[in-house]
PDB file of C-alpha atoms in Angstrom:
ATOM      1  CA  UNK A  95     181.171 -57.840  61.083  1.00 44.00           C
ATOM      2  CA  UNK A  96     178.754 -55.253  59.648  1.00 39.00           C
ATOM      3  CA  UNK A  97     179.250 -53.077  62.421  1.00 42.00           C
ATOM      4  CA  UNK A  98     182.985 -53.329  61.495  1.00 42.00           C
ATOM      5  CA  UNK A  99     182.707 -51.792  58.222  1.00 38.00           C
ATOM      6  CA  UNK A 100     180.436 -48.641  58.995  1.00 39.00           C
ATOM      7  CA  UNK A 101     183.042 -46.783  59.887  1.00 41.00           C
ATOM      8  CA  UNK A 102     185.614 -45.737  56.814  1.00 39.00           C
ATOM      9  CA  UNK A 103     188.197 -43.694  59.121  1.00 40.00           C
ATOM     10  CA  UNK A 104     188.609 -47.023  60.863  1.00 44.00           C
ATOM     11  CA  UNK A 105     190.473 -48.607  58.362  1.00 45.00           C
ATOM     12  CA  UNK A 106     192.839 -45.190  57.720  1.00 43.00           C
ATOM     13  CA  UNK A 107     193.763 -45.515  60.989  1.00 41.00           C
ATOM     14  CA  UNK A 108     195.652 -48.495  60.132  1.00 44.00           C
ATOM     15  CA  UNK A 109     198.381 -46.597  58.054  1.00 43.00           C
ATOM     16  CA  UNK A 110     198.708 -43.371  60.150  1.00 43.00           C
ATOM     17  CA  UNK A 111     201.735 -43.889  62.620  1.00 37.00           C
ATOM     18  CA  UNK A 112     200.861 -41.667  65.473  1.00 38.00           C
ATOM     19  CA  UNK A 113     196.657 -43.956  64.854  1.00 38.00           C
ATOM     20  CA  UNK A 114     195.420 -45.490  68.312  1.00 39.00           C
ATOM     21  CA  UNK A 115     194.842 -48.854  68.177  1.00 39.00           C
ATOM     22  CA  UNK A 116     191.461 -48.607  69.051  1.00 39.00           C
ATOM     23  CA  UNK A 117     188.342 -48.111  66.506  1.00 38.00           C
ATOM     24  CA  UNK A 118     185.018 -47.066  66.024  1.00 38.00           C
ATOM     25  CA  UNK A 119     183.824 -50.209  65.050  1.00 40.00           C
ATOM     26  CA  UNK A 120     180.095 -50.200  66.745  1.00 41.00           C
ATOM     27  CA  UNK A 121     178.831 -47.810  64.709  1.00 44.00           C
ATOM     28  CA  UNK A 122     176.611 -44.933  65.456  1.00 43.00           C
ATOM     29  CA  UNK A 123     175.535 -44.501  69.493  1.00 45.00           C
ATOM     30  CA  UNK A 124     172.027 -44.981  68.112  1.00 45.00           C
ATOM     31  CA  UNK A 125     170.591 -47.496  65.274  1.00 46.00           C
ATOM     32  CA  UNK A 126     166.948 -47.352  64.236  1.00 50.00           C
ATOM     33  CA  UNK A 127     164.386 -49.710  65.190  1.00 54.00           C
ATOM     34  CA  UNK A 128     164.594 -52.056  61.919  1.00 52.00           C
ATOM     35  CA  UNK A 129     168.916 -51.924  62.544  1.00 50.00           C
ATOM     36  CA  UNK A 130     168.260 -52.928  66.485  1.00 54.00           C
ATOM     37  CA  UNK A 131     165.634 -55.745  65.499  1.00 54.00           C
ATOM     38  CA  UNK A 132     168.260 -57.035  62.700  1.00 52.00           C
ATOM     39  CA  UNK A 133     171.024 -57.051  64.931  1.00 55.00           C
ATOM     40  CA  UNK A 134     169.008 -58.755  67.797  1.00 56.00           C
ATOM     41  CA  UNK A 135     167.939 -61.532  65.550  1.00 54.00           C
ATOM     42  CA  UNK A 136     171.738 -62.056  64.708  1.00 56.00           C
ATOM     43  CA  UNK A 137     173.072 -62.459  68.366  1.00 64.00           C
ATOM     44  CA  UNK A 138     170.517 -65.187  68.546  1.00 75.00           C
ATOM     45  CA  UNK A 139     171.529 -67.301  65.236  1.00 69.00           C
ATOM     46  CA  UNK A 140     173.968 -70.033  66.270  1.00 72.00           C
ATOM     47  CA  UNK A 141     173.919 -72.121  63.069  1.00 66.00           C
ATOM     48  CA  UNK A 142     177.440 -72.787  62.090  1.00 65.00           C
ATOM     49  CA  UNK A 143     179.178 -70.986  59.339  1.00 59.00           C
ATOM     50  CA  UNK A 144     178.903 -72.498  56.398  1.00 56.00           C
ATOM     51  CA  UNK A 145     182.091 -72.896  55.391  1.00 62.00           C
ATOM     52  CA  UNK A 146     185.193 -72.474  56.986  1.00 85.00           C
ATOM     53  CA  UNK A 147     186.705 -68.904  56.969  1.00 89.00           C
ATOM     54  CA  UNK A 148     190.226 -69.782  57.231  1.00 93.00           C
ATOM     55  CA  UNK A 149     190.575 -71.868  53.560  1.00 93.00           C
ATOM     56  CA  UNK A 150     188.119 -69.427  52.420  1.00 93.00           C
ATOM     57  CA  UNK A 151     190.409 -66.368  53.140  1.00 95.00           C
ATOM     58  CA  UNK A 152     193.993 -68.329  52.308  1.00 96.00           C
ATOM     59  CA  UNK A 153     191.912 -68.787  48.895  1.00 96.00           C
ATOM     60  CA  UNK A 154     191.135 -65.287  47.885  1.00 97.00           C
ATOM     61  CA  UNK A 155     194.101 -63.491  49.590  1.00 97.00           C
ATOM     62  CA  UNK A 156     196.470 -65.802  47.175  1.00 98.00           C
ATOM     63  CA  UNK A 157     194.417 -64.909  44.255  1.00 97.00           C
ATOM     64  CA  UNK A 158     194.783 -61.282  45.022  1.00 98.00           C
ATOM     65  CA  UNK A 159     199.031 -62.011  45.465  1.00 98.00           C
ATOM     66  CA  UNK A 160     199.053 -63.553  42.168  1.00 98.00           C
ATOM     67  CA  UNK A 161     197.083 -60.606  40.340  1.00 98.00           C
ATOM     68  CA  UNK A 162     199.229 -57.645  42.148  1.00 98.00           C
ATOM     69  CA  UNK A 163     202.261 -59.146  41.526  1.00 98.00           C
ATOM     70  CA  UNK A 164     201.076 -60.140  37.474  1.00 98.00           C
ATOM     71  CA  UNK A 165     199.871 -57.045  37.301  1.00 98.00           C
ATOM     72  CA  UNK A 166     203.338 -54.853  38.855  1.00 98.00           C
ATOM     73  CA  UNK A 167     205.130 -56.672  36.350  1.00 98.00           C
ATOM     74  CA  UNK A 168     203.055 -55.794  33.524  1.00 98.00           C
ATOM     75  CA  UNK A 169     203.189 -51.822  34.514  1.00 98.00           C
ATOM     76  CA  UNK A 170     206.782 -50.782  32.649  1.00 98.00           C
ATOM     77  CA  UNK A 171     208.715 -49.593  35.721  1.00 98.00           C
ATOM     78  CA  UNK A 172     208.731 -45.884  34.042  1.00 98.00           C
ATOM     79  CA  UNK A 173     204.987 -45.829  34.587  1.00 98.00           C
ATOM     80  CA  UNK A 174     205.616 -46.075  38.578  1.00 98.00           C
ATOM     81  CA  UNK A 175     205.768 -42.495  39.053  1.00 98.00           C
ATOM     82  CA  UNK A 176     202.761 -41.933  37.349  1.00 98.00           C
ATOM     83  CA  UNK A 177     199.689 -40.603  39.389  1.00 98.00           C
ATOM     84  CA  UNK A 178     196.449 -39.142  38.518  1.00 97.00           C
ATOM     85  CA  UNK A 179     196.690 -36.206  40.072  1.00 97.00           C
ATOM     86  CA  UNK A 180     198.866 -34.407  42.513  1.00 97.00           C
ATOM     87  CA  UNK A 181     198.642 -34.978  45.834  1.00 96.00           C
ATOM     88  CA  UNK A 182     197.379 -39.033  45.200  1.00 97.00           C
ATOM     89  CA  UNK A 183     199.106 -42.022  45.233  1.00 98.00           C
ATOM     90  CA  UNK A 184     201.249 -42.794  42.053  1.00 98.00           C
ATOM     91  CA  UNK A 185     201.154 -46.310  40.517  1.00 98.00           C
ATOM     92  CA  UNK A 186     204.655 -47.323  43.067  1.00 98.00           C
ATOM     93  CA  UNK A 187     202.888 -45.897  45.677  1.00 98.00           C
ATOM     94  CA  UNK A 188     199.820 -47.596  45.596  1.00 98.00           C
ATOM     95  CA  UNK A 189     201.906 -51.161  45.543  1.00 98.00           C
ATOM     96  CA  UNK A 190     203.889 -50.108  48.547  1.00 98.00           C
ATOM     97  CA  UNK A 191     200.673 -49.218  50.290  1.00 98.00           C
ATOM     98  CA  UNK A 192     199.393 -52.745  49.779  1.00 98.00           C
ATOM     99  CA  UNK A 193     202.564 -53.967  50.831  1.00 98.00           C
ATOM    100  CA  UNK A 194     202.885 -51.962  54.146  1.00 98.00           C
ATOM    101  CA  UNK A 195     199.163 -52.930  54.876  1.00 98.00           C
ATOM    102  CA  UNK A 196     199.891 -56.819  54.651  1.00 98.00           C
ATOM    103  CA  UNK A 197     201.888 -56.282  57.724  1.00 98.00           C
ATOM    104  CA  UNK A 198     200.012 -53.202  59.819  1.00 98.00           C
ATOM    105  CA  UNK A 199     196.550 -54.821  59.638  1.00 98.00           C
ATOM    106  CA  UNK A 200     197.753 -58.343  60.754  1.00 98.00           C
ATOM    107  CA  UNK A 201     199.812 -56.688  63.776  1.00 98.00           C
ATOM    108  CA  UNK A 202     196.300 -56.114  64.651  1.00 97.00           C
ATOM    109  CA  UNK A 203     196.316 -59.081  66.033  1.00 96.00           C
ATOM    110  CA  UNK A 204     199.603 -59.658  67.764  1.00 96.00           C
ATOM    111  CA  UNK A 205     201.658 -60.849  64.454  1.00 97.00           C
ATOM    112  CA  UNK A 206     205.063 -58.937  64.762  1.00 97.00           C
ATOM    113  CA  UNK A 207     206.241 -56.104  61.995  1.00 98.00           C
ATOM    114  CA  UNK A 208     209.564 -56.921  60.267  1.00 96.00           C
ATOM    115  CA  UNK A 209     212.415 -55.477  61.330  1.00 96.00           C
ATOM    116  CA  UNK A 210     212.962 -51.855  60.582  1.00 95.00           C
ATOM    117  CA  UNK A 211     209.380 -51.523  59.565  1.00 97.00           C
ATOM    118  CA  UNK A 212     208.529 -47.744  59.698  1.00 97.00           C
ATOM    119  CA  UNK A 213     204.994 -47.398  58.774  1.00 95.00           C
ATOM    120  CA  UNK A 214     205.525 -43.150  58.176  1.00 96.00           C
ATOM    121  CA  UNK A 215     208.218 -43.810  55.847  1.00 97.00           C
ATOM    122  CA  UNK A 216     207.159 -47.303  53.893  1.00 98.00           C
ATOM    123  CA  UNK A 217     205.084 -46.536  51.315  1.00 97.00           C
ATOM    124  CA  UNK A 218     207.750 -44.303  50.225  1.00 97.00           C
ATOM    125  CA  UNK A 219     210.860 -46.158  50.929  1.00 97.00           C
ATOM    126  CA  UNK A 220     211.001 -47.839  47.559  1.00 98.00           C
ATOM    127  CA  UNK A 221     210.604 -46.516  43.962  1.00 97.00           C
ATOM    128  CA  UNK A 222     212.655 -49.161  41.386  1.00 98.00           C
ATOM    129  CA  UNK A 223     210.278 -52.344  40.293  1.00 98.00           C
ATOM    130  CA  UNK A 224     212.229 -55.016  41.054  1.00 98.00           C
ATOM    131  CA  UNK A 225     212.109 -53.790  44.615  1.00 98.00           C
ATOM    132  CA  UNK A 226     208.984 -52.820  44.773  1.00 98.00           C
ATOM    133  CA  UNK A 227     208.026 -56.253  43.176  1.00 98.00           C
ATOM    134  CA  UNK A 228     209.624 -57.822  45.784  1.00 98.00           C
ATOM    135  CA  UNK A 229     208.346 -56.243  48.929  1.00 98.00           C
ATOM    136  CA  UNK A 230     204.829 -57.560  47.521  1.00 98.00           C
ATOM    137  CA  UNK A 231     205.516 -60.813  47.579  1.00 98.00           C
ATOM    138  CA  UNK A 232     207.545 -60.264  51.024  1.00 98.00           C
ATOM    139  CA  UNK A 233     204.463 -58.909  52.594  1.00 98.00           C
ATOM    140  CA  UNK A 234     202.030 -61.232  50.538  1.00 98.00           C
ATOM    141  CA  UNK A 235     203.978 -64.226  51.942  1.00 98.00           C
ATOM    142  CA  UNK A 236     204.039 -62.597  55.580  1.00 98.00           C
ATOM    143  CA  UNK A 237     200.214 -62.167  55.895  1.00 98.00           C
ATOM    144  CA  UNK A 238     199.578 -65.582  53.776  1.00 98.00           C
ATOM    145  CA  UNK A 239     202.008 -67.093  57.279  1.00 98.00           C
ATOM    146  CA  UNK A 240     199.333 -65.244  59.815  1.00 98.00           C
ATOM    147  CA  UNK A 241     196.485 -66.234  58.215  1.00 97.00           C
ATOM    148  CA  UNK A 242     197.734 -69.846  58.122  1.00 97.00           C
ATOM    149  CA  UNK A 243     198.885 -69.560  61.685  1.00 96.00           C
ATOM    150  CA  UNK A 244     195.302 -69.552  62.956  1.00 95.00           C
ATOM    151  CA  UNK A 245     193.519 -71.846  63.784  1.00 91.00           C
ATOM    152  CA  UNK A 246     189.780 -72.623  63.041  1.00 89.00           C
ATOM    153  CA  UNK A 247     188.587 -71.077  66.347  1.00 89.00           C
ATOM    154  CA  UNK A 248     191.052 -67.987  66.069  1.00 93.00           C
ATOM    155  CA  UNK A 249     188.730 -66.353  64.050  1.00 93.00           C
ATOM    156  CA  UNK A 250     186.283 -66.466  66.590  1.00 91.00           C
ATOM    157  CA  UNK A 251     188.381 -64.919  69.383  1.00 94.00           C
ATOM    158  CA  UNK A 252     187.221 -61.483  70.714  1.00 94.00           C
ATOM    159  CA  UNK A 253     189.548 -58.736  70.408  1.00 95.00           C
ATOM    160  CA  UNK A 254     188.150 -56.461  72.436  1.00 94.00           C
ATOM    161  CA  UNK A 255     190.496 -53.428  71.841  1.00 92.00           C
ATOM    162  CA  UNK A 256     188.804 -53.151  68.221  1.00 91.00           C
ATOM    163  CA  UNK A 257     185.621 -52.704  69.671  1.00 91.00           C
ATOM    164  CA  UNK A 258     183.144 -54.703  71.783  1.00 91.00           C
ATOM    165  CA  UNK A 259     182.047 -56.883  68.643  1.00 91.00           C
ATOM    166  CA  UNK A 260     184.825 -57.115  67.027  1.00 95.00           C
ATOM    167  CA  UNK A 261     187.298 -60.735  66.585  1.00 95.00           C
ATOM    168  CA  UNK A 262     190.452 -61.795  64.691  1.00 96.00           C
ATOM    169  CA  UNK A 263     188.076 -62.737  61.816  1.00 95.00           C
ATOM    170  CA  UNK A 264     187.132 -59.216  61.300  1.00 96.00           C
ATOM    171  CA  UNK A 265     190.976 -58.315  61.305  1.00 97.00           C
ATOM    172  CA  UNK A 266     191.652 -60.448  58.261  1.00 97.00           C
ATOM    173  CA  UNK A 267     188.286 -59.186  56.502  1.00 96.00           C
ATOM    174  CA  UNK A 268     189.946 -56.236  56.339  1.00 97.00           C
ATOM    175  CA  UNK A 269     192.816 -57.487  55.348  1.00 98.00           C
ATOM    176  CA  UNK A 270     191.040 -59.438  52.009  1.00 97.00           C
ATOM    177  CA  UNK A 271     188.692 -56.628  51.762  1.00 97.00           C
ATOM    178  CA  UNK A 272     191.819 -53.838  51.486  1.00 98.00           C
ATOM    179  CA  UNK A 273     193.547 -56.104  48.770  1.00 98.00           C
ATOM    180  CA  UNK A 274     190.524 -55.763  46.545  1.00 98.00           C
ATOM    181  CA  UNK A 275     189.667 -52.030  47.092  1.00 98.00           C
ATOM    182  CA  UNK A 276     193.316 -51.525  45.485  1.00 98.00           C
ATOM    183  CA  UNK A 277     193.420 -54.302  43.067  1.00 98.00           C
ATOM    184  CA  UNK A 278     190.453 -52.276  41.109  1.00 98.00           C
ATOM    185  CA  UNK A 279     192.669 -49.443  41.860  1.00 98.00           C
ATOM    186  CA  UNK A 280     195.700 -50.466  40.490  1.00 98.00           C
ATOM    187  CA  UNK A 281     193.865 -52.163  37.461  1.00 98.00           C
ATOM    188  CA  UNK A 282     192.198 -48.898  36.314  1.00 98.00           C
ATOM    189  CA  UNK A 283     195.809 -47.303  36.994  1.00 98.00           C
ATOM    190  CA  UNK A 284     196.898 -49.939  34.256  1.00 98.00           C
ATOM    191  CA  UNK A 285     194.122 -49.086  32.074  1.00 98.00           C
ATOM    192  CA  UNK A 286     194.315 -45.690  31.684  1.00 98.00           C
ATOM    193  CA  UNK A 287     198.030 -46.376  30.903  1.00 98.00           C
ATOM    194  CA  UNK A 288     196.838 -48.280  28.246  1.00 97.00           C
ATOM    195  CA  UNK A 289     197.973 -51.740  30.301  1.00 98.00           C
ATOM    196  CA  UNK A 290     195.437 -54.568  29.858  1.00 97.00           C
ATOM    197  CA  UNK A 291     195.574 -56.946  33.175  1.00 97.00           C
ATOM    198  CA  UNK A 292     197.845 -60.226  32.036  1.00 96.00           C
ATOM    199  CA  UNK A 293     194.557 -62.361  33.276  1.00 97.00           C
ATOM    200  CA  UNK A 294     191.847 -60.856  31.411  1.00 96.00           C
ATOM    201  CA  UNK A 295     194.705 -61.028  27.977  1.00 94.00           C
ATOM    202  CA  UNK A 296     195.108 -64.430  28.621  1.00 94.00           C
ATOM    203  CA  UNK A 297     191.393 -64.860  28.832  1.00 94.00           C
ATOM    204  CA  UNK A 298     191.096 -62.775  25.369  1.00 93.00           C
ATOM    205  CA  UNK A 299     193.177 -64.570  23.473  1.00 92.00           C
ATOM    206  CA  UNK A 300     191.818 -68.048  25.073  1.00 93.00           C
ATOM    207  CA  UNK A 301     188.666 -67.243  23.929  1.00 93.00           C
ATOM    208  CA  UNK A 302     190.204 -65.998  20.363  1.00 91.00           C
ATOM    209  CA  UNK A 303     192.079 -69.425  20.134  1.00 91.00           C
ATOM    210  CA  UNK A 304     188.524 -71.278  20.888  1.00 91.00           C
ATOM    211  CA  UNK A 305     186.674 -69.415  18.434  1.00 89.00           C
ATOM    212  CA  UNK A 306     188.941 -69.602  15.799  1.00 88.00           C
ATOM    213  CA  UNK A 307     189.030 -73.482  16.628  1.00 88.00           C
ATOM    214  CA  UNK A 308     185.337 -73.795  16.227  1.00 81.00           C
ATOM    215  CA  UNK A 309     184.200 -74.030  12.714  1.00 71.00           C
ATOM    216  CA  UNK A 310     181.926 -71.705  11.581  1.00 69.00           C
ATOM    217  CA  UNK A 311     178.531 -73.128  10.672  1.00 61.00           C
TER     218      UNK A 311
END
């Protein structure tokens, strides 16, 4: 799986229409001695996981549903357009991305696109909150379905056209791993707006209520 993340243009590859399929995911032609010795003492580890990646995965990718979506609502829908800098994605933007990648990375794997899914045109496609709101959860929901889909051994099984190494676990690495990347994003999008994330308010004024509770020796 390390071997999966060494190259960043993999991962681009996912959104561009006219991308292969196929990715650089074994790394550099040649490793160094320590790499080769590390990588030699992991294809001879067969101690079982230690816990099971499909929970594991269901777990965090809900977690990141439930912040995106919390945090789209918080963002006043005039503050969608807003971007900081020309040429980079805008606060709408950046949701739609997220939204369009829930369904390109899984297809990875074999799950279907919705109907009408245009990857060139999707990020783009919607600019009012309420919609854009919705096709997060759509597309949340969608790659919550693949994910639960799987079974235990699913995420073992070799997917060859990724790279020699490379299995349907890796595929929804990415997919977990992509959600964060643009949470922090979209969070210091909010910040700079002057938008504090509803989680970390609620946890403010918990801790307010608590100390204001506690009497003061």
């Amino acid at each position: 799986m390390k071997k999966l993340l060494m190259s960043a243009a993999a991962l681009a590859l996912l959104f561009s229409a006219s991308a292969s399929r196929t990715f650089a995911l074994s790394g550099p032609a040649t490793q160094s001695g320590a790499t080769s010795s590390a990588q030699s003492t992991q294809s001879k580890d067969k101690t079982p996981p230690s816990y099971d990646m499909k929970p594991q995965s269901l777990q965090d990718f809900d977690i990141m549903h439930k912040k995106f979506v919390d945090l789209a609502t918080a963002i006043p829908a005039e503050k969608y357009g807003w971007r900081p800098a020309e040429g980079v994605r805008s606060i709408g933007e950046v949701f739609m991305h997220i939204a369009g990648a829930n369904y390109n990375i899984p297809n990875l794997m074999g799950t279907p696109l919705p109907a009408g899914f245009d990857p060139k045109t999707f990020q783009n496609s919607l600019t009012d909150k309420a919609q854009i709101i919705a096709a997060l959860n759509k597309s949340f929901d969608s790659a919550h379905n693949a994910i639960d889909a799987m079974t235990n051994a699913d995420f073992n099984k070799p997917l060859p056209k990724l790279g020699p190494d490379a299995n349907y676990g890796d595929v929804i690495y990415i997919l977990v791993t992509h959600a964060h990347e643009h949470l922090g994003q979209s969070i210091a999008y909010a910040r700079i707006n002057g938008i504090v994330p509803p989680w970390t308010a609620e946890a403010e004024a918990a801790a307010k209520a608590k100390k204001q509770a506690t009497p003061e020796n």
